[in-house]
Short mmCIF file of C-alpha atoms in Angstrom, two decimals:
data_model
loop_
_atom_site.label_atom_id
_atom_site.label_comp_id
_atom_site.label_asym_id
_atom_site.label_seq_id
_atom_site.Cartn_x
_atom_site.Cartn_y
_atom_site.Cartn_z
CA PHE A 221 69.65 23.30 38.65
CA GLY A 222 66.13 22.03 38.02
CA TYR A 223 65.33 18.35 38.05
CA TYR A 224 68.02 15.63 37.74
CA ILE A 225 68.94 12.03 38.59
CA GLU A 226 71.84 11.76 41.01
CA VAL A 227 74.08 8.68 40.86
CA THR A 228 76.83 8.01 43.40
CA LYS A 229 80.28 7.37 41.97
CA SER A 230 80.24 3.73 43.10
CA ASN A 231 77.29 3.12 40.76
CA LEU A 232 78.40 5.07 37.73
CA ASN A 233 78.95 1.85 35.77
CA LEU A 234 75.19 1.27 35.92
CA VAL A 235 74.24 4.58 34.24
CA PRO A 236 72.32 3.95 30.97
CA PRO A 237 73.87 5.39 27.82
CA HIS A 238 70.94 7.79 27.10
CA TYR A 239 71.52 9.69 30.40
CA ILE A 240 72.97 13.16 29.82
CA ARG A 241 75.45 14.43 32.39
CA ARG A 242 74.34 17.79 33.88
CA GLN A 243 76.65 18.31 36.86
CA THR A 244 79.55 16.67 38.68
CA THR A 245 79.89 16.77 42.47
CA VAL A 246 82.48 15.35 44.86
CA ASN A 247 80.65 12.10 45.50
CA ALA A 248 78.17 11.81 42.64
CA GLU A 249 77.17 12.66 39.11
CA ARG A 250 73.89 14.29 38.15
CA TYR A 251 72.12 13.31 34.95
CA ILE A 252 69.07 14.33 32.98
CA THR A 253 67.06 12.61 30.26
CA GLU A 254 64.97 14.03 27.43
CA ASP A 255 61.77 12.92 29.16
CA LEU A 256 62.85 14.55 32.42
CA ARG A 257 63.84 17.72 30.59
CA GLN A 258 60.35 17.90 29.06
CA LYS A 259 58.63 17.41 32.43
CA GLU A 260 60.90 20.04 33.95
CA ASN A 261 59.84 22.58 31.32
CA GLU A 262 56.18 21.76 31.82
CA ILE A 263 56.40 22.12 35.60
CA LEU A 264 58.50 25.30 35.60
CA ASN A 265 56.28 26.98 32.98
CA ALA A 266 52.93 25.71 34.30
CA GLU A 267 52.13 28.88 36.32
CA GLN A 268 52.95 31.22 33.46
CA ASN A 269 50.98 29.08 31.04
CA ALA A 270 48.02 29.09 33.44
CA VAL A 271 48.08 32.90 33.69
CA GLU A 272 48.25 33.25 29.92
CA LEU A 273 45.42 30.77 29.42
CA GLU A 274 43.27 32.51 32.06
CA ALA A 275 43.85 35.89 30.40
CA LYS A 276 42.98 34.44 27.00
CA LEU A 277 39.77 32.89 28.26
CA PHE A 278 38.82 36.08 30.11
CA ASP A 279 39.35 38.18 26.99
CA GLU A 280 37.14 35.77 25.04
CA ILE A 281 34.41 36.08 27.67
CA LEU A 282 34.63 39.87 27.59
CA GLU A 283 34.46 39.93 23.83
CA GLU A 284 31.38 37.74 23.84
CA THR A 285 29.75 39.65 26.71
CA LEU A 286 30.22 43.03 25.04
CA LYS A 287 27.96 41.86 22.25
CA TYR A 288 25.10 41.91 24.80
CA ALA A 289 26.27 44.83 26.98
CA LYS A 290 23.15 46.95 26.40
CA GLU A 291 20.77 44.10 27.21
CA LEU A 292 22.78 43.05 30.28
CA ARG A 293 22.90 46.62 31.62
CA LYS A 294 19.15 46.97 31.22
CA THR A 295 18.59 43.64 32.95
CA ALA A 296 20.86 44.64 35.84
CA GLU A 297 18.97 47.91 36.29
CA LEU A 298 15.63 46.12 36.34
CA LEU A 299 16.89 43.53 38.82
CA ALA A 300 18.19 46.32 41.06
CA GLU A 301 14.79 48.03 41.01
CA ILE A 302 13.01 44.77 41.77
CA ASP A 303 15.42 44.15 44.65
CA VAL A 304 14.78 47.62 46.15
CA TYR A 305 11.00 47.50 45.75
CA SER A 306 10.69 43.97 47.09
CA GLY A 307 12.85 44.95 50.07
CA TRP A 308 10.62 47.95 50.77
CA ALA A 309 7.52 45.77 50.45
CA MET A 310 8.85 43.19 52.91
CA LEU A 311 9.83 45.96 55.33
CA ALA A 312 6.43 47.64 55.09
CA ASN A 313 4.60 44.37 55.60
CA GLU A 314 6.71 43.21 58.54
CA TYR A 315 6.70 46.52 60.45
CA ASN A 316 3.25 47.82 59.47
CA TYR A 317 4.28 50.82 57.37
CA CYS A 318 1.73 53.04 55.64
CA CYS A 319 1.60 54.60 52.18
CA PRO A 320 2.34 58.33 52.54
CA GLU A 321 0.18 60.92 50.83
CA ILE A 322 2.41 63.34 48.90
CA SER A 323 1.09 66.80 48.03
CA ASP A 324 2.30 70.18 46.82
CA ASP A 325 1.28 72.03 49.98
CA LEU A 326 3.53 72.77 52.98
CA LYS A 327 1.83 70.56 55.53
CA ILE A 328 3.60 67.66 57.20
CA GLU A 329 1.19 65.58 59.26
CA ILE A 330 2.35 62.27 60.73
CA ILE A 331 0.08 60.13 62.89
CA ASP A 332 1.90 57.74 65.25
CA GLY A 333 5.26 58.05 63.53
CA ARG A 334 8.16 55.79 64.51
CA HIS A 335 11.93 55.77 64.04
CA PRO A 336 12.61 53.09 61.38
CA VAL A 337 16.01 52.07 62.78
CA ILE A 338 15.55 52.35 66.54
CA GLU A 339 12.19 50.59 66.34
CA GLN A 340 13.85 47.51 64.89
CA SER A 341 16.82 47.71 67.26
CA ILE A 342 14.82 47.71 70.48
CA THR A 343 12.49 45.02 69.13
CA ASN A 344 15.32 42.69 68.10
CA ILE A 345 17.47 43.26 71.20
CA GLY A 346 15.10 43.60 74.14
CA GLY A 347 11.67 42.90 72.74
CA GLN A 348 10.55 46.39 73.78
CA LYS A 349 7.82 48.35 72.03
CA PHE A 350 8.65 51.65 70.37
CA VAL A 351 6.44 54.55 71.53
CA PRO A 352 4.98 56.32 68.45
CA ASN A 353 4.47 60.08 68.29
CA GLY A 354 2.63 62.42 65.95
CA THR A 355 3.87 65.52 64.15
CA MET A 356 2.17 68.59 62.66
CA LEU A 357 4.11 71.19 60.68
CA ASP A 358 2.85 73.77 58.22
CA ASP A 359 3.52 77.35 57.13
CA TYR A 360 0.95 79.22 59.19
CA GLU A 361 0.17 77.84 62.67
CA ASN A 362 2.71 75.06 63.18
CA GLN A 363 5.82 76.23 61.38
CA ILE A 364 8.25 75.76 64.28
CA ALA A 365 8.06 73.15 67.03
CA ILE A 366 10.25 73.84 70.07
CA ILE A 367 10.80 70.57 71.94
CA THR A 368 12.00 70.60 75.54
CA GLY A 369 12.57 67.81 78.02
CA PRO A 370 15.25 65.88 79.90
CA ASN A 371 18.26 64.19 78.43
CA MET A 372 17.53 60.60 77.37
CA ALA A 373 13.79 61.35 77.08
CA GLY A 374 13.65 61.03 73.29
CA LYS A 375 13.92 64.54 71.83
CA SER A 376 16.72 63.62 69.42
CA THR A 377 15.03 60.40 68.37
CA TYR A 378 11.79 62.26 67.70
CA ILE A 379 13.20 64.96 65.42
CA ARG A 380 15.34 62.44 63.55
CA GLN A 381 12.39 60.13 62.95
CA VAL A 382 10.42 62.98 61.37
CA ALA A 383 13.30 63.73 59.00
CA LEU A 384 13.67 60.04 58.11
CA ILE A 385 9.94 59.63 57.46
CA VAL A 386 9.96 62.67 55.16
CA PHE A 387 13.02 61.30 53.35
CA LEU A 388 11.52 57.82 52.90
CA ALA A 389 8.31 59.33 51.54
CA HIS A 390 10.25 61.31 48.93
CA ILE A 391 12.16 58.29 47.62
CA GLY A 392 8.96 56.29 47.16
CA CYS A 393 9.10 54.06 50.22
CA TRP A 394 6.23 53.46 52.63
CA VAL A 395 6.84 54.97 56.06
CA PRO A 396 6.70 53.82 59.71
CA ALA A 397 3.48 55.56 60.76
CA LYS A 398 -0.25 54.98 61.09
CA SER A 399 -0.92 57.62 58.45
CA CYS A 400 1.16 60.31 56.82
CA HIS A 401 0.70 63.45 54.73
CA ILE A 402 3.90 65.01 53.37
CA GLY A 403 4.08 68.38 51.69
CA LEU A 404 7.01 68.29 49.28
CA VAL A 405 10.38 69.51 50.58
CA ASP A 406 13.37 70.59 48.50
CA ARG A 407 16.02 69.70 51.08
CA ILE A 408 16.36 68.34 54.60
CA PHE A 409 18.85 70.17 56.82
CA ALA A 410 20.11 68.74 60.13
CA ARG A 411 22.21 70.30 62.88
CA ILE A 412 22.85 67.40 65.24
CA GLY A 413 25.60 65.87 67.36
CA ALA A 414 28.81 67.33 68.74
CA GLY A 415 32.38 67.01 67.54
CA ASP A 416 35.50 68.99 66.77
CA ASP A 417 38.16 69.14 64.07
CA LEU A 418 41.32 70.06 65.97
CA SER A 419 43.59 69.45 62.98
CA LYS A 420 41.92 72.42 61.27
CA GLY A 421 41.59 74.45 64.46
CA ASN A 422 37.81 74.10 64.66
CA SER A 423 36.26 73.68 68.09
CA THR A 424 32.97 71.90 68.72
CA PHE A 425 31.17 75.23 68.98
CA MET A 426 32.76 76.53 65.77
CA ILE A 427 31.57 73.47 63.84
CA GLU A 428 28.12 73.87 65.36
CA MET A 429 27.98 77.50 64.22
CA THR A 430 29.35 76.64 60.76
CA GLU A 431 26.66 74.02 60.25
CA THR A 432 24.00 76.41 61.51
CA ALA A 433 25.24 79.12 59.13
CA ASN A 434 25.06 76.71 56.20
CA ILE A 435 21.46 75.90 57.05
CA LEU A 436 20.34 79.50 57.50
CA ASN A 437 22.03 80.61 54.28
CA ASN A 438 20.59 77.83 52.10
CA MET A 439 17.17 76.85 53.46
CA THR A 440 13.94 77.90 51.75
CA ASP A 441 10.26 77.85 52.68
CA ARG A 442 10.20 74.38 51.07
CA SER A 443 12.92 72.96 53.33
CA LEU A 444 12.67 70.89 56.49
CA VAL A 445 15.15 71.74 59.25
CA ILE A 446 15.94 69.85 62.46
CA PHE A 447 18.07 71.49 65.13
CA ASP A 448 19.32 69.29 67.98
CA GLU A 449 20.59 71.94 70.40
CA ILE A 450 22.07 75.29 69.38
CA GLY A 451 24.53 77.30 71.48
CA ARG A 452 25.82 74.61 73.83
CA GLY A 453 29.55 75.31 73.51
CA THR A 454 29.57 78.83 74.91
CA SER A 455 28.23 80.74 77.90
CA THR A 456 24.57 80.33 78.81
CA TYR A 457 23.55 83.83 77.75
CA ASP A 458 25.58 83.67 74.52
CA GLY A 459 24.08 80.30 73.59
CA LEU A 460 20.54 81.34 74.53
CA SER A 461 20.84 84.56 72.53
CA ILE A 462 22.05 82.72 69.43
CA ALA A 463 19.36 80.05 69.69
CA TRP A 464 16.68 82.72 70.21
CA SER A 465 17.75 84.72 67.16
CA VAL A 466 18.06 81.58 65.01
CA ILE A 467 14.42 80.70 65.72
CA GLU A 468 13.32 84.24 64.87
CA TYR A 469 15.26 84.08 61.60
CA VAL A 470 13.78 80.71 60.69
CA GLU A 471 10.30 82.04 61.40
CA LYS A 472 10.82 84.94 58.98
CA CYS A 473 11.93 82.48 56.29
CA CYS A 474 8.77 80.39 56.83
CA THR A 475 10.85 77.20 57.05
CA ARG A 476 9.31 74.14 58.71
CA THR A 477 11.52 73.41 61.72
CA LEU A 478 11.90 71.07 64.68
CA PHE A 479 14.04 72.63 67.40
CA ALA A 480 15.12 70.45 70.36
CA THR A 481 16.65 72.42 73.22
CA HIS A 482 17.41 72.61 76.95
CA TYR A 483 16.94 76.37 76.96
CA HIS A 484 13.49 76.55 78.55
CA GLU A 485 13.51 80.31 78.01
CA LEU A 486 12.95 79.71 74.30
CA THR A 487 9.44 78.44 74.99
CA LYS A 488 8.40 82.07 75.60
CA LEU A 489 8.65 82.64 71.85
CA ALA A 490 5.39 80.75 71.42
CA GLU A 491 3.62 83.49 73.38
CA SER A 492 4.46 86.13 70.76
CA SER A 493 4.13 84.09 67.56
CA LYS A 494 1.22 82.00 66.30
CA LYS A 495 3.64 80.02 64.09
CA ILE A 496 5.63 78.60 67.03
CA LYS A 497 4.36 75.73 69.18
CA ASN A 498 5.86 74.18 72.31
CA TYR A 499 6.17 70.45 72.85
CA LYS A 500 7.75 68.40 75.61
CA THR A 501 8.84 64.83 76.25
CA LEU A 502 6.99 63.30 79.17
CA VAL A 503 8.74 61.85 82.22
CA LYS A 504 7.46 60.54 85.53
CA GLU A 505 9.19 61.01 88.89
CA TRP A 506 9.02 58.18 91.39
CA ASN A 507 11.13 57.72 94.55
CA ASP A 508 13.68 60.31 93.42
CA GLU A 509 14.00 58.48 90.10
CA ILE A 510 12.71 59.40 86.66
CA ILE A 511 10.89 57.15 84.21
CA PHE A 512 11.05 58.13 80.55
CA LEU A 513 7.62 57.78 78.91
CA ARG A 514 8.95 58.69 75.42
CA GLU A 515 5.79 60.64 74.57
CA VAL A 516 5.88 64.03 72.86
CA VAL A 517 2.93 66.20 73.88
CA PRO A 518 2.01 69.91 73.67
CA GLY A 519 3.54 72.06 76.41
CA SER A 520 6.96 72.98 77.76
CA ALA A 521 9.20 71.17 80.24
CA ASP A 522 9.98 72.88 83.54
CA ARG A 523 13.17 70.96 84.32
CA SER A 524 16.04 69.24 82.54
CA TYR A 525 16.62 66.45 85.10
CA GLY A 526 20.33 66.54 84.29
CA ILE A 527 21.33 65.37 87.76
CA HIS A 528 18.98 62.39 87.49
CA VAL A 529 20.61 61.40 84.21
CA ALA A 530 24.07 61.84 85.77
CA LYS A 531 22.98 59.48 88.53
CA LEU A 532 21.82 56.92 85.96
CA ALA A 533 25.21 57.22 84.27
CA GLY A 534 26.95 56.15 87.49
CA LEU A 535 28.48 59.33 88.92
CA PRO A 536 29.61 58.87 92.56
CA LYS A 537 26.89 59.43 95.15
CA SER A 538 28.83 62.27 96.77
CA VAL A 539 28.97 64.12 93.44
CA ILE A 540 25.22 63.72 92.95
CA THR A 541 24.46 64.94 96.50
CA ARG A 542 26.73 67.94 96.10
CA SER A 543 25.22 68.74 92.69
CA LYS A 544 21.72 68.85 94.17
CA LYS A 545 22.87 71.23 96.89
CA ILE A 546 24.58 73.56 94.42
CA LEU A 547 21.51 73.48 92.18
CA ARG A 548 19.25 74.57 95.02
CA GLU A 549 21.60 77.44 95.86
CA LEU A 550 21.74 78.59 92.23
CA GLU A 551 17.96 78.38 91.88
CA ASN A 552 17.51 80.46 95.02
CA GLU A 553 19.92 83.09 93.68
CA SER A 554 18.09 83.11 90.35
CA ASN A 555 14.71 83.57 92.05
CA THR A 556 16.09 86.48 94.07
CA LEU A 557 17.46 88.09 90.90
CA ASN A 558 14.15 87.62 89.09
CA ARG A 559 12.23 89.29 91.92
CA THR A 560 14.64 92.23 91.84
CA LEU A 561 14.36 92.58 88.08
CA ASN A 562 10.58 92.41 88.30
CA LYS A 563 10.53 95.31 90.73
CA LYS A 564 12.89 97.35 88.55
CA SER A 565 10.95 96.59 85.39
CA LYS A 566 7.73 97.78 86.96
CA LYS A 567 9.44 100.92 88.20
CA PHE A 568 11.44 101.84 85.10
CA SER A 569 9.76 99.82 82.34
CA ASP A 570 13.21 99.09 80.90
CA PRO A 571 12.86 97.02 77.67
CA GLN A 572 16.27 95.43 78.21
CA ILE A 573 15.21 94.13 81.62
CA GLU A 574 11.96 92.85 80.12
CA LEU A 575 14.00 90.92 77.56
CA LEU A 576 15.93 89.21 80.36
CA LEU A 577 12.67 88.26 82.01
#
């Protein structure tokens, strides 16, 4: 009923004549006055009036602002550029970035390159020092780099940092390196990580192959490609065969490529091609433990150290001990098979057997 003045029936004789009766109840009468009616209207309509006033004022501001829309848009664009460039400058100064040299050739040469994100993370969290690594890619002697080494040793970080440095150079930013020469690239392709899409019926391996197919069908000799494992989701021979043929295809396309893998057999490709080079991530063994040195150097790894990494992850001791025993048995069987194949290959000179070797 809004606002009113309630007077009990015992006091009705005291009601002033200008009171207007609004409602009668069992024990009282309710009255309103002209002043109270006015306040009631103001209070009840205050929110609506506020909304209308706000909309009116906003429309006036818009109308006035639109007169200077072109100038304001230009100012906003300039401020955005200043913000980006000043941010890059502060980043380069704080983390000792260098100005990359951009050219029209196909050479990518990075001296003491670093991962721009991980470098800051380990510095801010643990005060550690990021280990820099160099890179050399071109179209004649260093087209493909095959990188082997244990899990957790830094292969993935290394190939990602190269892609990020190339990207930063192309957008005009200084890069985390001692010095840097970047031959222009048209696109950067990456086949990294593992995941599935069960809702669409795609397994992890299917997604991996789909991504690989996209890269092989769209890359050019101007592209940069990073592969972080190929052929993991199928049998060893299937995966090795696919990875082997992918590298051969990439070589024919003259595409600059970083290929991180656990298939040590792929390092043999460097023996038959001057465009392929082997690199490995260094580790040090000490008291049945491994120490990751995070350095990428020429050469190929001889072991994956998967059991060591499993131990670091916290697998039960009995599982680790059993794994080592099984590994020794499998290695012995493999050595026996290799000796047999060697004898047969010498006797029959079978090219299929030579391929297996």
